[in-house]
Amino acid sequence: MNFQDWSVELERVASTGVWVAPLSALVAAFVFGQVIAWTYERTYRGLSYSRGFSHTLVLVCISASILVLAMQHSLIAGLGLFGILSMIRFRTDLKTARDLVFVMGAACLGVTCGVGAVLEATLGSAAFSGVALYLHTGPFGSRSRFDGVLRFDLPVGGDKDPILSQLLERYCRRLDLLSTTTIVDGTMREHVYQVKFFRDADRTDLVEALTSELNAQGARLMLQDGATEY
């Protein structure tokens, strides 16, 4: 096909407007893919967040849209493209099922945009993102029974157990002894507790009380982030 034939074909496509539908599908896939990626980024809590994975969500959405558009244009071409895409593997492993669900959601939105069902894609992205945000902000599935881990060292000797029990009961709603270990040639004993406080202010008050009333050394409180997934 020479340059003149290309010009004629370009004028025909521009005049008939057949490009509007596939362009709209691709733009919609790009927009809704960003919605899913933004929701994933905003709700992700962990230590292995990857910016590249958010990019992958948008690209998967667009790829699914292209696949459907190709199958509408030619079934053989679509099957060929599907075969090529099926050979592609993610360079990094999906560490949680939640990652896989977001990939599936992005792919489903891409397919929906590819068939031109923009209304369904709008409703689907709103529902998917709304549910993800609701599960993220609500208490559903939370099993955080303790605020954190309390560690401190007490000198060996003396009847300190009653005073220690009174202090812990005064400031802690719930506690669980994890371990006690003799250290420093048997002159000190390390105590490790899981604790749940009555109030946030009790965290500092308990550490100060252990130091002042029991002469505890190295008192430290490691708080647990309830929004973080381990």
XYZ file of N, CA and C in Angstrom:
690
model
N 0.849 -1.189 0.000
C 0.000 0.000 0.000
C 0.888 1.242 0.000
N 0.704 2.099 -1.024
C 1.533 3.294 -1.129
C 0.968 4.417 -0.271
N 1.652 5.570 -0.377
C 1.261 6.698 0.461
C -0.140 7.199 0.120
N -0.496 7.168 -1.148
C -1.826 7.645 -1.534
C -2.918 6.744 -0.983
N -2.678 5.444 -1.032
C -3.665 4.509 -0.483
C -3.813 4.715 1.033
N -2.692 4.957 1.691
C -2.753 5.229 3.130
C -3.558 6.482 3.408
N -3.411 7.501 2.583
C -4.141 8.753 2.780
C -5.632 8.545 2.598
N -5.998 7.752 1.586
C -7.413 7.480 1.343
C -8.022 6.697 2.501
N -7.290 5.691 2.956
C -7.790 4.886 4.072
C -7.917 5.729 5.336
N -6.965 6.636 5.528
C -7.018 7.499 6.709
C -8.214 8.435 6.660
N -8.493 8.958 5.474
C -9.648 9.842 5.319
C -10.945 9.077 5.540
N -10.996 7.832 5.072
C -12.211 7.024 5.253
C -12.461 6.736 6.729
N -11.390 6.355 7.452
C -11.526 6.065 8.878
C -11.950 7.309 9.641
N -11.358 8.462 9.265
C -11.686 9.699 9.961
C -13.111 10.149 9.670
N -13.559 9.940 8.460
C -14.904 10.403 8.094
C -16.000 9.506 8.652
N -15.757 8.206 8.720
C -16.781 7.285 9.220
C -16.839 7.235 10.744
N -15.750 7.645 11.405
C -15.753 7.647 12.866
C -15.634 6.279 13.497
N -15.101 5.294 12.751
C -14.971 3.950 13.318
C -13.896 3.892 14.400
N -13.067 4.923 14.487
C -12.009 4.944 15.493
C -12.506 5.365 16.877
N -13.716 5.930 16.892
C -14.204 6.456 18.167
C -14.387 5.332 19.191
N -14.989 4.222 18.775
C -15.279 3.136 19.709
C -14.009 2.516 20.293
N -13.037 2.085 19.457
C -11.836 1.506 20.062
C -11.022 2.506 20.874
N -10.984 3.779 20.423
C -10.259 4.776 21.196
C -10.925 5.014 22.545
N -12.244 5.059 22.535
C -12.972 5.229 23.788
C -12.723 4.061 24.735
N -12.663 2.844 24.154
C -12.409 1.663 24.992
C -11.024 1.717 25.620
N -10.033 2.135 24.844
C -8.674 2.200 25.370
C -8.529 3.305 26.416
N -9.142 4.450 26.152
C -9.098 5.538 27.133
C -9.794 5.121 28.419
N -10.950 4.449 28.261
C -11.673 3.981 29.444
C -10.849 2.957 30.217
N -10.163 2.044 29.479
C -9.318 1.056 30.154
C -8.184 1.741 30.915
N -7.619 2.794 30.324
C -6.551 3.530 30.996
C -7.061 4.212 32.265
N -8.223 4.847 32.165
C -8.783 5.558 33.316
C -9.156 4.589 34.425
N -9.891 3.532 34.088
C -10.331 2.593 35.112
C -9.159 1.772 35.661
N -8.151 1.526 34.838
C -6.955 0.863 35.347
C -6.250 1.713 36.395
N -6.225 3.028 36.172
C -5.638 3.923 37.169
C -6.471 3.951 38.449
N -7.789 3.837 38.312
C -8.646 3.787 39.501
C -8.290 2.574 40.360
N -8.143 1.411 39.714
C -7.794 0.202 40.447
C -6.396 0.328 41.058
N -5.437 0.852 40.279
C -4.073 1.001 40.784
C -4.017 1.990 41.945
N -4.779 3.086 41.841
C -4.808 4.079 42.921
C -5.425 3.472 44.181
N -6.499 2.703 44.010
C -7.129 2.052 45.160
C -6.174 1.056 45.805
N -5.456 0.306 44.986
C -4.476 -0.645 45.519
C -3.383 0.074 46.305
N -2.900 1.184 45.744
C -1.835 1.930 46.422
C -2.310 2.552 47.723
N -3.530 3.077 47.737
C -4.058 3.734 48.927
C -4.385 2.749 50.039
N -4.774 1.531 49.689
C -5.193 0.558 50.694
C -4.102 -0.441 51.042
N -2.961 -0.392 50.355
C -1.902 -1.371 50.610
C -1.208 -1.077 51.939
N -1.041 -2.091 52.743
C -0.297 -1.983 53.985
C 0.626 -3.185 54.073
N 1.902 -2.938 53.996
C 2.859 -4.026 54.038
C 4.267 -3.492 53.863
N 5.215 -4.407 53.679
C 6.617 -4.025 53.573
C 7.181 -4.229 52.176
N 6.367 -4.678 51.253
C 6.883 -5.019 49.934
C 6.114 -4.328 48.814
N 5.639 -3.111 49.062
C 4.912 -2.390 48.023
C 5.844 -2.060 46.861
N 5.338 -2.267 45.652
C 6.123 -2.007 44.455
C 5.364 -1.039 43.554
N 6.024 0.057 43.209
C 5.426 1.017 42.289
C 5.207 0.390 40.918
N 6.117 -0.510 40.551
C 5.973 -1.192 39.271
C 4.733 -2.060 39.207
N 4.310 -2.609 40.335
C 3.108 -3.436 40.327
C 1.871 -2.594 40.043
N 1.843 -1.361 40.568
C 0.733 -0.452 40.244
C 0.702 -0.150 38.753
N 1.863 0.009 38.173
C 1.921 0.217 36.726
C 1.398 -1.013 35.994
N 1.732 -2.199 36.527
C 1.285 -3.445 35.903
C -0.236 -3.534 35.859
N -0.907 -3.058 36.912
C -2.366 -3.111 36.945
C -2.962 -2.311 35.790
N -2.430 -1.119 35.558
C -2.933 -0.291 34.455
C -2.655 -0.963 33.116
N -1.474 -1.538 32.977
C -1.112 -2.173 31.711
C -1.932 -3.435 31.468
N -2.231 -4.179 32.512
C -3.077 -5.367 32.358
C -4.470 -4.976 31.889
N -4.985 -3.882 32.450
C -6.312 -3.408 32.050
C -6.331 -3.032 30.575
N -5.328 -2.305 30.143
C -5.258 -1.906 28.741
C -5.038 -3.125 27.848
N -4.199 -4.069 28.296
C -3.938 -5.270 27.507
C -5.205 -6.094 27.306
N -6.010 -6.213 28.343
C -7.273 -6.947 28.214
C -8.207 -6.264 27.239
N -8.221 -4.923 27.262
C -9.054 -4.186 26.324
C -8.584 -4.397 24.885
N -7.284 -4.365 24.703
C -6.733 -4.601 23.360
C -7.068 -6.007 22.884
N -6.992 -6.981 23.770
C -7.304 -8.360 23.412
C -8.727 -8.493 22.910
N -9.669 -7.880 23.623
C -11.076 -7.966 23.211
C -11.291 -7.232 21.893
N -10.671 -6.062 21.745
C -10.797 -5.327 20.487
C -10.239 -6.133 19.318
N -9.137 -6.829 19.567
C -8.563 -7.658 18.520
C -9.484 -8.821 18.167
N -10.107 -9.411 19.130
C -11.027 -10.515 18.868
C -12.280 -10.048 18.155
N -12.716 -8.805 18.399
C -13.841 -8.254 17.661
C -13.468 -8.009 16.199
N -12.220 -7.603 16.005
C -11.772 -7.335 14.627
C -11.526 -8.629 13.870
N -10.869 -9.591 14.502
C -10.556 -10.865 13.869
C -10.384 -11.909 14.948
N -11.167 -12.952 14.886
C -11.092 -14.003 15.888
C -9.738 -14.690 15.861
N -9.208 -14.886 14.654
C -7.898 -15.537 14.542
C -6.808 -14.656 15.154
N -6.872 -13.355 14.846
C -5.877 -12.443 15.413
C -6.008 -12.372 16.933
N -7.245 -12.384 17.386
C -7.467 -12.327 18.835
C -6.929 -13.553 19.539
N -7.166 -14.745 18.946
C -6.648 -15.969 19.549
C -5.123 -16.002 19.516
N -4.570 -15.468 18.433
C -3.113 -15.403 18.358
C -2.537 -14.480 19.417
N -3.174 -13.319 19.589
C -2.723 -12.381 20.613
C -2.886 -12.981 22.001
N -3.993 -13.698 22.206
C -4.205 -14.343 23.511
C -3.127 -15.375 23.787
N -2.721 -16.102 22.749
C -1.662 -17.086 22.931
C -0.342 -16.443 23.303
N -0.069 -15.288 22.709
C 1.170 -14.583 23.044
C 1.123 -14.068 24.472
N -0.022 -13.481 24.849
C -0.140 -12.938 26.201
C -0.067 -14.030 27.256
N -0.562 -15.219 26.922
C -0.531 -16.316 27.894
C 0.891 -16.802 28.161
N 1.820 -16.469 27.274
C 3.220 -16.859 27.458
C 3.957 -15.899 28.388
N 3.352 -14.722 28.633
C 4.008 -13.719 29.464
C 3.802 -14.063 30.930
N 4.830 -13.944 31.698
C 4.738 -14.193 33.136
C 5.232 -12.957 33.869
N 4.670 -12.708 35.065
C 5.151 -11.598 35.885
C 6.583 -11.883 36.340
N 7.389 -10.848 36.292
C 8.780 -10.994 36.697
C 8.922 -11.187 38.208
N 7.934 -10.748 38.967
C 7.959 -10.920 40.417
C 6.758 -11.756 40.843
N 6.930 -12.497 41.933
C 5.858 -13.347 42.439
C 4.811 -12.515 43.169
N 3.544 -12.952 43.060
C 2.471 -12.340 43.836
C 2.537 -12.907 45.244
N 2.768 -12.033 46.219
C 3.010 -12.496 47.584
C 1.735 -12.795 48.349
N 0.622 -12.195 47.975
C -0.639 -12.428 48.673
C -1.755 -12.633 47.665
N -2.830 -13.273 48.141
C -3.996 -13.452 47.278
C -4.648 -12.115 46.937
N -4.471 -11.119 47.811
C -5.047 -9.794 47.557
C -4.451 -9.173 46.303
N -3.163 -9.381 46.101
C -2.543 -8.893 44.877
C -3.193 -9.525 43.648
N -3.435 -10.825 43.726
C -4.048 -11.531 42.605
C -5.463 -11.026 42.338
N -6.204 -10.711 43.412
C -7.568 -10.207 43.242
C -7.559 -8.860 42.525
N -6.617 -7.993 42.885
C -6.538 -6.707 42.202
C -6.183 -6.890 40.731
N -5.315 -7.848 40.426
C -4.996 -8.133 39.033
C -6.239 -8.629 38.297
N -6.995 -9.511 38.934
C -8.216 -10.017 38.313
C -9.229 -8.902 38.095
N -9.353 -8.000 39.094
C -10.271 -6.881 38.935
C -9.881 -5.977 37.786
N -8.572 -5.689 37.670
C -8.108 -4.858 36.566
C -8.361 -5.537 35.226
N -8.124 -6.851 35.162
C -8.358 -7.574 33.919
C -9.839 -7.587 33.550
N -10.696 -7.785 34.532
C -12.142 -7.792 34.258
C -12.621 -6.431 33.758
N -12.116 -5.360 34.365
C -12.484 -4.027 33.889
C -11.975 -3.791 32.477
N -10.793 -4.298 32.186
C -10.271 -4.165 30.834
C -11.133 -4.879 29.812
N -11.584 -6.093 30.153
C -12.470 -6.831 29.256
C -13.785 -6.083 29.064
N -14.320 -5.554 30.155
C -15.572 -4.805 30.071
C -15.421 -3.569 29.197
N -14.332 -2.850 29.369
C -14.085 -1.682 28.513
C -13.880 -2.090 27.065
N -13.257 -3.256 26.860
C -13.017 -3.715 25.503
C -14.288 -4.001 24.725
N -15.325 -4.487 25.397
C -16.583 -4.761 24.710
C -17.458 -3.518 24.626
N -16.967 -2.385 25.143
C -17.701 -1.129 25.046
C -18.727 -0.909 26.123
N -18.744 -1.742 27.143
C -19.710 -1.595 28.234
C -19.139 -0.631 29.268
N -19.083 0.657 28.914
C -18.484 1.655 29.793
C -19.312 1.825 31.072
N -20.640 1.747 30.946
C -21.484 1.876 32.124
C -21.199 0.758 33.124
N -21.093 -0.467 32.623
C -20.786 -1.598 33.504
C -19.394 -1.457 34.110
N -18.471 -0.927 33.324
C -17.124 -0.713 33.851
C -17.130 0.340 34.952
N -17.950 1.384 34.760
C -18.041 2.427 35.784
C -18.601 1.863 37.083
N -19.679 1.116 36.940
C -20.273 0.519 38.134
C -19.337 -0.512 38.764
N -18.671 -1.291 37.937
C -17.761 -2.310 38.457
C -16.581 -1.715 39.195
N -15.972 -0.668 38.633
C -14.827 -0.048 39.304
C -15.256 0.632 40.598
N -16.456 1.255 40.586
C -16.947 1.898 41.805
C -17.213 0.863 42.898
N -17.816 -0.263 42.502
C -18.111 -1.308 43.480
C -16.822 -1.942 44.009
N -15.887 -2.263 43.112
C -14.636 -2.899 43.518
C -13.845 -1.988 44.446
N -13.704 -0.724 44.057
C -12.927 0.214 44.868
C -13.630 0.514 46.181
N -14.985 0.655 46.121
C -15.733 0.952 47.337
C -15.629 -0.159 48.360
N -15.730 -1.400 47.901
C -15.625 -2.535 48.821
C -14.208 -2.632 49.392
N -13.200 -2.418 48.545
C -11.821 -2.486 49.015
C -11.547 -1.415 50.067
N -12.040 -0.205 49.836
C -11.846 0.869 50.817
C -12.622 0.585 52.098
N -13.828 0.035 51.967
C -14.630 -0.301 53.149
C -13.922 -1.354 54.001
N -13.399 -2.406 53.359
C -12.698 -3.449 54.108
C -11.416 -2.918 54.732
N -10.816 -1.934 54.073
C -9.576 -1.368 54.596
C -9.815 -0.492 55.830
N -10.859 0.324 55.782
C -11.108 1.273 56.875
C -11.943 0.680 58.004
N -12.740 -0.339 57.726
C -13.603 -0.929 58.743
C -12.881 -1.968 59.583
N -13.527 -2.443 60.653
C -12.901 -3.429 61.548
C -13.034 -4.862 61.067
N -13.647 -5.077 59.899
C -13.885 -6.434 59.414
C -12.560 -7.196 59.264
N -12.475 -8.370 59.856
C -11.307 -9.228 59.735
C -10.164 -8.878 60.656
N -10.351 -7.880 61.518
C -9.263 -7.484 62.417
C -9.160 -8.446 63.595
N -7.914 -8.839 63.897
C -7.672 -9.738 65.037
C -6.605 -9.168 65.960
N -6.528 -7.842 66.035
C -5.523 -7.198 66.875
C -6.004 -7.173 68.322
N -5.506 -8.102 69.144
C -5.924 -8.210 70.535
C -5.026 -7.413 71.469
N -3.830 -7.043 71.013
C -2.877 -6.335 71.863
C -2.363 -5.092 71.147
N -1.948 -4.111 71.973
C -1.394 -2.877 71.415
C 0.073 -3.008 71.038
N 0.786 -3.888 71.714
C 2.202 -4.038 71.423
C 2.887 -4.962 72.411
N 4.221 -4.911 72.384
C 5.055 -5.772 73.228
C 5.854 -4.893 74.183
N 5.798 -5.216 75.481
C 6.510 -4.475 76.516
C 7.681 -5.311 77.017
N 8.879 -4.707 77.010
C 10.089 -5.368 77.498
C 10.726 -4.508 78.585
N 11.198 -5.137 79.641
C 11.929 -4.422 80.687
C 12.728 -5.420 81.508
N 13.774 -4.912 82.165
C 14.644 -5.730 82.995
C 14.497 -5.313 84.462
N 14.357 -6.293 85.364
C 14.244 -6.046 86.798
C 15.377 -6.742 87.541
N 15.896 -6.100 88.569
C 16.929 -6.759 89.375
C 16.369 -8.006 90.049
N 17.200 -9.033 90.100
C 16.798 -10.273 90.753
C 16.864 -10.089 92.273
N 15.855 -10.593 92.972
C 15.816 -10.471 94.427
C 14.788 -9.452 94.856
N 14.307 -9.618 96.070
C 13.267 -8.726 96.558
C 11.904 -9.199 96.098
N 10.903 -8.812 96.833
C 9.530 -9.226 96.514
C 8.885 -8.166 95.641
N 9.224 -8.206 94.340
C 8.720 -7.204 93.404
C 7.487 -7.674 92.640
N 7.165 -8.956 92.717
C 6.053 -9.490 91.934
C 4.709 -8.840 92.270
N 4.363 -8.628 93.559
C 3.072 -7.981 93.848
C 2.978 -6.559 93.282
N 4.079 -5.790 93.399
C 4.057 -4.421 92.873
C 3.948 -4.441 91.353
N 4.664 -5.371 90.718
C 4.604 -5.489 89.255
C 3.197 -5.852 88.801
N 2.565 -6.777 89.506
C 1.199 -7.174 89.140
C 0.219 -6.014 89.280
N 0.392 -5.216 90.340
C -0.492 -4.065 90.543
C -0.318 -3.025 89.442
N 0.924 -2.775 89.046
C 1.177 -1.801 87.981
C 0.565 -2.254 86.654
N 0.760 -3.508 86.331
C 0.229 -4.021 85.071
C -1.294 -4.011 85.062
N -1.908 -4.368 86.185
C -3.371 -4.363 86.255
C -3.929 -2.944 86.242
N -3.147 -1.971 86.720
C -3.610 -0.589 86.758
C -3.685 0.016 85.361
N -2.745 -0.338 84.513
C -2.655 0.321 83.208
C -3.092 -0.569 82.038
N -3.142 -1.878 82.252
C -3.387 -2.790 81.135
C -4.764 -3.433 81.234
N -5.485 -3.376 80.138
C -6.776 -4.057 80.051
C -6.577 -5.563 79.880
N -5.540 -5.913 79.129
C -5.254 -7.321 78.860
C -3.738 -7.479 78.744
N -3.190 -8.566 79.263
C -1.753 -8.804 79.146
C -1.475 -10.290 79.083
N -0.342 -10.607 78.478
C 0.048 -12.010 78.319
C 1.570 -12.083 78.436
N 2.039 -12.854 79.404
C 3.472 -13.018 79.610
C 4.042 -13.921 78.516
N 4.986 -13.380 77.750
C 5.600 -14.156 76.683
C 6.827 -14.920 77.164
N 7.680 -14.236 77.947
C 8.884 -14.920 78.417
C 9.517 -14.151 79.563
N 10.268 -14.872 80.386
C 11.130 -14.284 81.409
C 12.480 -14.976 81.305
N 13.543 -14.179 81.215
C 14.879 -14.733 81.001
C 15.872 -14.061 81.933
N 16.697 -14.847 82.596
C 17.746 -14.320 83.455
C 18.932 -13.879 82.598
N 19.409 -12.647 82.815
C 20.492 -12.087 82.013
C 21.527 -11.447 82.939
N 22.611 -10.969 82.371
C 23.687 -10.255 83.085
C 24.159 -11.063 84.298
N 24.653 -12.259 84.018
C 25.215 -13.123 85.078
C 24.232 -13.388 86.213
N 22.959 -13.453 85.887
C 21.961 -13.803 86.885
C 21.528 -12.676 87.788
N 21.982 -11.457 87.530
C 21.602 -10.328 88.386
C 20.356 -9.602 87.890
N 19.967 -9.833 86.653
C 18.791 -9.175 86.080
C 17.908 -10.220 85.415
N 16.645 -9.893 85.361
C 15.685 -10.780 84.694
C 14.870 -9.957 83.688
N 14.876 -10.413 82.441
C 14.127 -9.731 81.377
C 12.691 -10.260 81.337
N 11.730 -9.327 81.285
C 10.306 -9.666 81.182
C 9.775 -9.174 79.839
N 9.011 -10.025 79.183
C 8.416 -9.674 77.892
C 6.918 -9.968 77.970
N 6.104 -8.921 77.758
C 4.652 -9.043 77.837
C 4.014 -8.523 76.546
N 2.926 -9.143 76.175
C 1.998 -8.537 75.225
C 0.950 -7.788 76.032
N 0.683 -6.527 75.683
C -0.179 -5.696 76.518
C -1.247 -4.990 75.676
N -2.389 -4.768 76.314
C -3.487 -3.980 75.756
C -3.861 -2.947 76.815
N -3.740 -1.646 76.485
C -3.925 -0.582 77.464
C -5.384 -0.111 77.519
N -5.724 0.494 78.661
C -7.042 1.117 78.783
C -7.120 2.392 77.940
N -6.069 3.208 78.006
C -6.024 4.465 77.262
C -4.655 4.604 76.604
N -4.562 5.460 75.613
C -3.277 5.698 74.959
C -2.272 6.326 75.920
N -2.754 7.171 76.835
C -1.844 7.822 77.785
C -1.219 6.823 78.745
N -1.843 5.664 78.941
C -1.303 4.669 79.859
C 0.008 4.068 79.355
N 0.267 4.205 78.061
C 1.505 3.631 77.519
C 2.723 4.286 78.145
N 2.759 5.605 78.123
C 3.885 6.329 78.715
C 3.890 6.210 80.232
N 2.700 6.256 80.840
C 2.619 6.187 82.305
C 3.155 4.863 82.837
N 2.873 3.764 82.139
C 3.348 2.466 82.612
C 4.868 2.377 82.534
N 5.445 2.847 81.444
C 6.906 2.807 81.309
C 7.568 3.652 82.394
N 7.003 4.835 82.663
C 7.560 5.694 83.713
C 7.387 5.070 85.092
N 6.253 4.419 85.342
C 6.015 3.784 86.637
C 6.951 2.611 86.859
N 7.228 1.841 85.829
C 8.169 0.731 85.965
C 9.565 1.228 86.339
N 9.946 2.363 85.749
C 11.278 2.905 86.026
C 11.376 3.506 87.422
N 10.335 4.241 87.824
C 10.389 4.946 89.104
C 10.079 4.045 90.296
N 9.130 3.151 90.197
C 8.689 2.346 91.332
C 9.421 1.014 91.469
N 9.883 0.462 90.343
C 10.539 -0.842 90.399
C 11.995 -0.787 89.962
N 12.456 0.400 89.607
C 13.841 0.557 89.149
C 14.127 -0.337 87.940
N 13.139 -0.423 87.053
C 13.309 -1.236 85.851
C 14.302 -0.560 84.915
N 15.074 -1.368 84.222
C 16.054 -0.869 83.277
C 15.670 -1.286 81.854
N 15.946 -0.397 80.910
C 15.686 -0.712 79.507
C 14.224 -0.919 79.191
N 13.320 -0.256 79.923
C 11.884 -0.407 79.648
C 11.565 0.180 78.290
N 10.963 -0.596 77.429
C 10.637 -0.152 76.076
C 9.352 -0.825 75.613
N 8.591 -0.078 74.878
C 7.305 -0.558 74.384
C 7.321 -0.497 72.864
N 7.116 -1.627 72.230
C 7.061 -1.726 70.765
C 5.599 -1.873 70.376
N 5.040 -0.797 69.803
C 3.634 -0.800 69.432
C 3.417 -1.506 68.116
N 2.276 -2.160 68.045
C 1.898 -2.856 66.823
C 1.032 -1.955 65.983
N 1.344 -1.872 64.687
C 0.529 -1.119 63.742
C -0.601 -2.015 63.277
N -1.825 -1.716 63.731
C -2.964 -2.582 63.409
C -3.326 -2.599 61.961
N -2.859 -1.615 61.180
C -3.195 -1.579 59.759
C -2.191 -2.318 58.904
N -1.091 -2.802 59.503
C -0.056 -3.448 58.738
C -0.305 -4.954 58.658
N -0.107 -5.501 57.492
C -0.273 -6.923 57.287
C 1.089 -7.596 57.372
N 1.192 -8.621 58.247
C 2.471 -9.308 58.426
C 2.427 -10.655 57.733
